[in-house]
Coordinates of N, CA and C and ligand atoms in Angstrom, one line a residue:
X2 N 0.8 -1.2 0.0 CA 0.0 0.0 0.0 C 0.9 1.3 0.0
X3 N 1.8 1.2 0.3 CA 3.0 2.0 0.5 C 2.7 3.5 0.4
X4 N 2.3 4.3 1.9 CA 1.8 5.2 2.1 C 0.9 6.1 1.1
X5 N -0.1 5.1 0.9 CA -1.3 5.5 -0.1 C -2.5 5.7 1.1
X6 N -3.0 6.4 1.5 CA -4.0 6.5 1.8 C -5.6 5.9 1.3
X7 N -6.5 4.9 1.4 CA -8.0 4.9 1.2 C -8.5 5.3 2.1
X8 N -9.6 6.3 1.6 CA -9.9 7.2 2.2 C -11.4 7.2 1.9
X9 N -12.9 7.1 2.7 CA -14.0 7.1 2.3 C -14.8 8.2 3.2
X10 N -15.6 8.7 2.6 CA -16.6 9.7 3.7 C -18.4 9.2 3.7
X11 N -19.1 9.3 4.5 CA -20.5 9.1 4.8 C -21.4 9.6 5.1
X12 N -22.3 10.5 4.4 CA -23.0 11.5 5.5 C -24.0 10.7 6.3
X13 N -25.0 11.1 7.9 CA -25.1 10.6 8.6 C -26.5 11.5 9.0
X14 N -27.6 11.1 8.7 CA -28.8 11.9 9.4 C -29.4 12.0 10.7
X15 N -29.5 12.6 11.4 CA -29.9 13.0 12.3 C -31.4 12.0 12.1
X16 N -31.6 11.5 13.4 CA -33.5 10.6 13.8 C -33.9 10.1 12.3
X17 N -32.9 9.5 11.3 CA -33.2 8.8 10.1 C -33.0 7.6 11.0
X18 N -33.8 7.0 11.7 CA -33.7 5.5 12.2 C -34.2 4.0 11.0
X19 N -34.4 4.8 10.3 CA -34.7 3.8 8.6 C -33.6 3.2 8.3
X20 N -32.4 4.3 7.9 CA -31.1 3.9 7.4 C -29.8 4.2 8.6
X21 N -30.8 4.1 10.0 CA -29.2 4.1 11.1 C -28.8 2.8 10.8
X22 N -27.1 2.7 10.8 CA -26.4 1.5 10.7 C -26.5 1.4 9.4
X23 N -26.4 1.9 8.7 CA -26.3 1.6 6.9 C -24.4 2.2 6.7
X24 N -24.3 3.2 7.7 CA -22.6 3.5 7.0 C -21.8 2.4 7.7
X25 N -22.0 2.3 9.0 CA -21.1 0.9 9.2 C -20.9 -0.2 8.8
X26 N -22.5 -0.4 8.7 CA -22.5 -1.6 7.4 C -21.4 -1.9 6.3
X27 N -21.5 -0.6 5.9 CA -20.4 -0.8 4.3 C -18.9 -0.3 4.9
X28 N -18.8 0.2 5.9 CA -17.4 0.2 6.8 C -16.6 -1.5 6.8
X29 N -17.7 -2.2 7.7 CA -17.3 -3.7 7.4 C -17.4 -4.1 6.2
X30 N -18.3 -4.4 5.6 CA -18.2 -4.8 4.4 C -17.1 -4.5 3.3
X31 N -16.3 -3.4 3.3 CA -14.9 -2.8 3.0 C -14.0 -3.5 3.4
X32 N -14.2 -3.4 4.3 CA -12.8 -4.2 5.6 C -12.8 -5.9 5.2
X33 N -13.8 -6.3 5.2 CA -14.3 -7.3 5.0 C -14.0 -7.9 3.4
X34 N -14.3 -7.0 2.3 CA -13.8 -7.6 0.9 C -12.0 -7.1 1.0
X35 N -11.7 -6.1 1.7 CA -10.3 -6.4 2.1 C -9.3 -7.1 2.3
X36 N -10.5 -8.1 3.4 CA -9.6 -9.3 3.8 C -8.9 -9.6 5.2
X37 N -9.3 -8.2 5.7 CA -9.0 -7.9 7.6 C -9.7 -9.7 8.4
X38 N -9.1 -9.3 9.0 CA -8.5 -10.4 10.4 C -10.6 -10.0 10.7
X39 N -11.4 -11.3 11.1 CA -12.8 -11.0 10.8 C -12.8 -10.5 12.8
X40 N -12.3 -10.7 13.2 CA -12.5 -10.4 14.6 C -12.2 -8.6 14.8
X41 N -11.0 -8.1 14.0 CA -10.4 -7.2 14.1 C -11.6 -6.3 13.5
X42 N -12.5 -6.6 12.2 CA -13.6 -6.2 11.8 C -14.4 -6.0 12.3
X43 N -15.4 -7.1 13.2 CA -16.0 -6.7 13.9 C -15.8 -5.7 15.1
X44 N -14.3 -5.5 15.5 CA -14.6 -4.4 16.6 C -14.6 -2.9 16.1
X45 N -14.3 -3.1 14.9 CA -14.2 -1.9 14.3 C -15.9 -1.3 13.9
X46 N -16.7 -2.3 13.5 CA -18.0 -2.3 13.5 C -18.7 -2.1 14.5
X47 N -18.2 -2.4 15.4 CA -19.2 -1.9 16.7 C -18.9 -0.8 17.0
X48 N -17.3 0.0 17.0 CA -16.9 1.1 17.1 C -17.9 2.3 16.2
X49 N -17.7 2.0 14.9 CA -18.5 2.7 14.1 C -19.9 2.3 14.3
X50 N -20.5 1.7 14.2 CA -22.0 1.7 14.7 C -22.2 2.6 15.9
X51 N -21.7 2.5 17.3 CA -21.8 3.4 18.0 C -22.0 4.5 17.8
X52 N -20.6 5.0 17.2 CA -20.7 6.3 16.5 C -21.8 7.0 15.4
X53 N -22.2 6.1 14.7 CA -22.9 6.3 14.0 C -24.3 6.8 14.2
X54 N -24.2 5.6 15.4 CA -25.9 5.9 16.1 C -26.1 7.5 17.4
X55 N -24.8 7.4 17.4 CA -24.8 8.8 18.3 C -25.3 9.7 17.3
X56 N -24.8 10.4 16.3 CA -25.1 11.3 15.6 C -26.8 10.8 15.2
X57 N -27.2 9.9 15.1 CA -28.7 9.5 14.3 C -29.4 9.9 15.5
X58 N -29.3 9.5 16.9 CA -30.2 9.6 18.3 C -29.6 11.0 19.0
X59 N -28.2 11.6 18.5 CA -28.1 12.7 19.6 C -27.7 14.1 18.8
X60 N -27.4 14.0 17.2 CA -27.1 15.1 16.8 C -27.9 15.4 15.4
X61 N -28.0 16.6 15.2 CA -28.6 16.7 13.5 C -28.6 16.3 12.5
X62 N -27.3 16.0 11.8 CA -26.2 15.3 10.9 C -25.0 15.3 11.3
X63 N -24.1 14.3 10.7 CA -22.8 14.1 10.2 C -22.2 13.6 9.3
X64 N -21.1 13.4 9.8 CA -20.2 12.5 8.4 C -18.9 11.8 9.0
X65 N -18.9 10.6 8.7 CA -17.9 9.6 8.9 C -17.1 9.4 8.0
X66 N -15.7 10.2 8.4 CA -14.4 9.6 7.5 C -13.7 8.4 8.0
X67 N -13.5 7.8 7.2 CA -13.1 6.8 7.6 C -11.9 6.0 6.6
X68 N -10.7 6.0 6.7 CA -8.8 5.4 5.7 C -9.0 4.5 6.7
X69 N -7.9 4.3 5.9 CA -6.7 2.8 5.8 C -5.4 3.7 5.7
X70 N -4.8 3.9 6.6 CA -3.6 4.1 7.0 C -2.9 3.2 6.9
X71 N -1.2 3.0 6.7 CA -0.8 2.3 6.3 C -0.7 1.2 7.8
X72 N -0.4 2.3 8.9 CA -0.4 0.9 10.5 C -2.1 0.9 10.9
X73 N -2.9 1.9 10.8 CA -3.9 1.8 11.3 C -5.0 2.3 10.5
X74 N -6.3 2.1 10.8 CA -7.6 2.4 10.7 C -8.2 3.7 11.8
X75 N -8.6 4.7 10.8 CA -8.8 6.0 11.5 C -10.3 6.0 11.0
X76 N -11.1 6.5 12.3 CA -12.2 6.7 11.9 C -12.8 8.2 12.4
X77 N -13.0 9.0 11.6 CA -13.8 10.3 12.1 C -15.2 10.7 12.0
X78 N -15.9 10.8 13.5 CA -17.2 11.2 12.7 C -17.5 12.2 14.1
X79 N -17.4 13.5 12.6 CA -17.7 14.8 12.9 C -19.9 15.0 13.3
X80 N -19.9 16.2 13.9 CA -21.3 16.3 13.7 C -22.3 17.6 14.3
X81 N -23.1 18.2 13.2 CA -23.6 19.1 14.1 C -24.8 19.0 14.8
X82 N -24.6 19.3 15.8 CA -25.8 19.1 16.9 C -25.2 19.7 18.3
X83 N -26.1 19.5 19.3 CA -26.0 20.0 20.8 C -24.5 20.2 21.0
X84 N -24.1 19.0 21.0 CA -22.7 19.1 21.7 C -22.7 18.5 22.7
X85 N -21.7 17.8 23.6 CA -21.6 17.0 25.2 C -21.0 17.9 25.6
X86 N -22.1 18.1 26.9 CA -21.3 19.6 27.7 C -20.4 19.1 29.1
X87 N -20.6 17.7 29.3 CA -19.5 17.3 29.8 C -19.4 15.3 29.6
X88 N -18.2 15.4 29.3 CA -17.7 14.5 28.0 C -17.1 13.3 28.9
X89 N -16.3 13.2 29.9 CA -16.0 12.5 31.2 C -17.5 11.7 31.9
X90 N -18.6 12.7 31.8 CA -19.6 11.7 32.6 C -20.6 11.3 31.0
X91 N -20.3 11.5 30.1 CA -20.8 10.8 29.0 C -20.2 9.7 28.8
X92 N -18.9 9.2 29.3 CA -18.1 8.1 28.5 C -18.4 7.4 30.0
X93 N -19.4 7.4 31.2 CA -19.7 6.4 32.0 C -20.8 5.6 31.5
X94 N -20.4 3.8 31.9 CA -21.3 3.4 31.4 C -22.9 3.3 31.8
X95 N -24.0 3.1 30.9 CA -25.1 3.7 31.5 C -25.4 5.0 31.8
X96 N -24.7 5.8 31.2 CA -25.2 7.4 31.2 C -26.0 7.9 30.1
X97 N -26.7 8.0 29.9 CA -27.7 8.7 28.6 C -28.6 9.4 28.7
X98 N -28.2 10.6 27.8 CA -29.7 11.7 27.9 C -30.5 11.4 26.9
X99 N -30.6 9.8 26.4 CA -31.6 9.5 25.7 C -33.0 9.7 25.8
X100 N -33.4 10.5 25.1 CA -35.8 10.4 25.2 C -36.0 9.7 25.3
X101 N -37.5 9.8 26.2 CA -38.3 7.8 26.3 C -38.7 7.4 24.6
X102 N -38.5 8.5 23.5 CA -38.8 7.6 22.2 C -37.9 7.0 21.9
X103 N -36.6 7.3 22.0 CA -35.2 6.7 21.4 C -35.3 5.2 22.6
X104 N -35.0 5.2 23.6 CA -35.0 4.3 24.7 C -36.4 3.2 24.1
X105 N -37.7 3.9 23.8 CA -38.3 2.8 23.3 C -38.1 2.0 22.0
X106 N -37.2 2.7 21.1 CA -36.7 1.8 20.1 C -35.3 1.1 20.5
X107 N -34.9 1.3 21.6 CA -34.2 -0.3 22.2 C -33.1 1.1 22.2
X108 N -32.7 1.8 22.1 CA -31.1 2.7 22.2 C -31.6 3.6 23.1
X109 N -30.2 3.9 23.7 CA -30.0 5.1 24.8 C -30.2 4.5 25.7
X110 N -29.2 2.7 25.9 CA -28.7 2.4 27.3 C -27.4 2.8 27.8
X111 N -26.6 3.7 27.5 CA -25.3 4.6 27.7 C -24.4 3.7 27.5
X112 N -24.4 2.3 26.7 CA -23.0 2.0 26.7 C -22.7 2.0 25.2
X113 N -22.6 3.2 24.2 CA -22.1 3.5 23.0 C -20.6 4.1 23.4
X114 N -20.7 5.2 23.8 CA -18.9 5.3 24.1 C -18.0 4.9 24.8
X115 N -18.7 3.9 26.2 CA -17.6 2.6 26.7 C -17.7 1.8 25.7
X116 N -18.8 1.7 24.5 CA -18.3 -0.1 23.8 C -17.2 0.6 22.7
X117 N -17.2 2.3 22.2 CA -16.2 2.6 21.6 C -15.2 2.5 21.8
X118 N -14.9 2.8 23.6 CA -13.3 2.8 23.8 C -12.9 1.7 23.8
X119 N -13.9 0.6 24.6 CA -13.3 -0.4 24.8 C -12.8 -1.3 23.1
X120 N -13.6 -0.6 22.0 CA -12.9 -1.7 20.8 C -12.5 -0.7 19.8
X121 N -11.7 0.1 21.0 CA -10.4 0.9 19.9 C -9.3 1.3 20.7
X122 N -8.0 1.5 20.1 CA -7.2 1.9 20.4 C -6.6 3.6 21.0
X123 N -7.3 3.9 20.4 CA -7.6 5.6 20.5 C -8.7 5.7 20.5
X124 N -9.1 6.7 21.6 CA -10.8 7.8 21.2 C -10.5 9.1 22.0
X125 N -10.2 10.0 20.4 CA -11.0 11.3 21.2 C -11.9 11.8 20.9
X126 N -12.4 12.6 22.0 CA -13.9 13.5 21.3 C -13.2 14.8 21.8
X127 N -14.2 15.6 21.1 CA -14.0 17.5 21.2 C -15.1 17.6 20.6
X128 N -15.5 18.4 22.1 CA -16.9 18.5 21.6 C -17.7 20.6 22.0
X129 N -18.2 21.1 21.1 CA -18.6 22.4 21.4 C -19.8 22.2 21.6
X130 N -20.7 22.9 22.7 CA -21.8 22.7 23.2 C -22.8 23.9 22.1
X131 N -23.6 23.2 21.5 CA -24.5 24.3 20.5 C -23.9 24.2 19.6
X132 N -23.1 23.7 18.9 CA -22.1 23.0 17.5 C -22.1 21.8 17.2
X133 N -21.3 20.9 17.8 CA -21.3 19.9 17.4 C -20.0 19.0 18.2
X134 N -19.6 17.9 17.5 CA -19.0 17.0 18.4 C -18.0 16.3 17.2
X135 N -16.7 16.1 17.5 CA -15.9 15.4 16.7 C -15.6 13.9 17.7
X136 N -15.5 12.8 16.8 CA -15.2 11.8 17.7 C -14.1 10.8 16.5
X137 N -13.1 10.7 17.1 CA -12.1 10.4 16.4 C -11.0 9.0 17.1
X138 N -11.2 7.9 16.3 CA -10.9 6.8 16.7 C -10.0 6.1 16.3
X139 N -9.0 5.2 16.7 CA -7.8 4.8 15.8 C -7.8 3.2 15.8
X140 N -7.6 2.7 15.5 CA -8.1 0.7 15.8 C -6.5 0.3 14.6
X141 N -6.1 -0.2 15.3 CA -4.9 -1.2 15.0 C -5.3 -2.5 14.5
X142 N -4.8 -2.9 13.6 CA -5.2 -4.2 13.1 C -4.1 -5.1 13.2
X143 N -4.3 -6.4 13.7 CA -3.4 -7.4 14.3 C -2.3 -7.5 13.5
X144 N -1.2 -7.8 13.3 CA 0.0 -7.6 12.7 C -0.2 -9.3 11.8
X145 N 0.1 -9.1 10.6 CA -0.4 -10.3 9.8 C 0.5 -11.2 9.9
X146 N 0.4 -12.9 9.8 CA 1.1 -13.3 10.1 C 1.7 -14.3 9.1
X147 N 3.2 -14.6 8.5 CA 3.7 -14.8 8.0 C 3.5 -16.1 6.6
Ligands
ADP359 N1 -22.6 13.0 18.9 C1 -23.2 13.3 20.1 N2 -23.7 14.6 20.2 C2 -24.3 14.9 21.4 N3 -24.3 14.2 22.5 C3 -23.8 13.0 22.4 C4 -23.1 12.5 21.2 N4 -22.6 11.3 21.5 C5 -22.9 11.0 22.8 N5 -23.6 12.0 23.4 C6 -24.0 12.1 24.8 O1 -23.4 11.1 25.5 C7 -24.3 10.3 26.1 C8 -23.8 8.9 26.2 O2 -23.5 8.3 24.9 P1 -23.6 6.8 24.7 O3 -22.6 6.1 25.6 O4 -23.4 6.5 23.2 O5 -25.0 6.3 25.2 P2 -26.4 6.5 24.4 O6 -26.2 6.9 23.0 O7 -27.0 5.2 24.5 O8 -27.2 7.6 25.2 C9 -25.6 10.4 25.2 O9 -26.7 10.0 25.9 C10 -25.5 11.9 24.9 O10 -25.9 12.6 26.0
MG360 MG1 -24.9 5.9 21.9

């Protein structure tokens, strides 16, 4: 690959719960006609699903960038909406300012950004309250073996 970047972007609707999970979907599915380690895939999919569904249940729109770096997999998903006005007691598990309508379609048990950290290598967020929220994740893929 020799410091080529692939590089994809996704936009992301806000309360479109029709097509939430459609960008991650083809996240794995990429990774997956790739040829990645199927375990390493999957956590990368639950990373981006998370993400993905934050923006669908907590912000207006976004967009998921998402390379192939040559050591790693970077995933960005920017977004405008509210913002997390404090970002430490969001990343506890079971914390959610989910509505009783989101919560009645089965989401907004607060474990979206502990299941992010825990199936990535990196996570940061930066987040402006009345703007929006960047959430930026880095996942290493197992070192291939001979
Ligand atoms: N992109 C976002 N924009 C605004 N708030 C967010 C965003 N992502 C997460 N949050 C806040 O952090 C809380 C915890 O997120 P998460 O762990 O994914 O749980 P859940 O989505 O089930 O509520 C959310 O309830 C919300 O208050
Ligand atoms: Mg969530």
């Amino acid at each position: 690959m020799q410091g080529k970047a692939l590089e994809w972007a996704y936009e992301i609707e806000g309360k479109d719960f029709r097509n939430a999970g459609k960008v991650s979907s083809k996240v794995k599915e990429i990774l997956k006609e790739l040829g990645f380690d199927p375990a390493f895939v999957r956590g990368v999919a639950i990373a981006s699903y998370e993400a993905e569904m934050n923006v669908v249940c907590h912000a207006e729109k976004g967009t998921l960038h998402f390379a192939i770096l040559p050591e790693a997999l970077k995933i960005v998903v920017e977004d405008q909406g509210p913002g997390i006005p404090d970002i430490a007691l969001a990343m506890q598990e079971g914390y959610s300012t989910a509505p009783a309508e989101i919560r009645e379609m089965g989401f907004g048990a607060g474990m979206g950004l502990p299941n992010m950290k825990k199936n990535t290598d990196e996570l940061n967020i930066a987040s402006t309250v009345g703007k929006g929220t960047v959430v930026e994740m880095v996942i290493r893929p197992p070192l291939p073996r001979e």
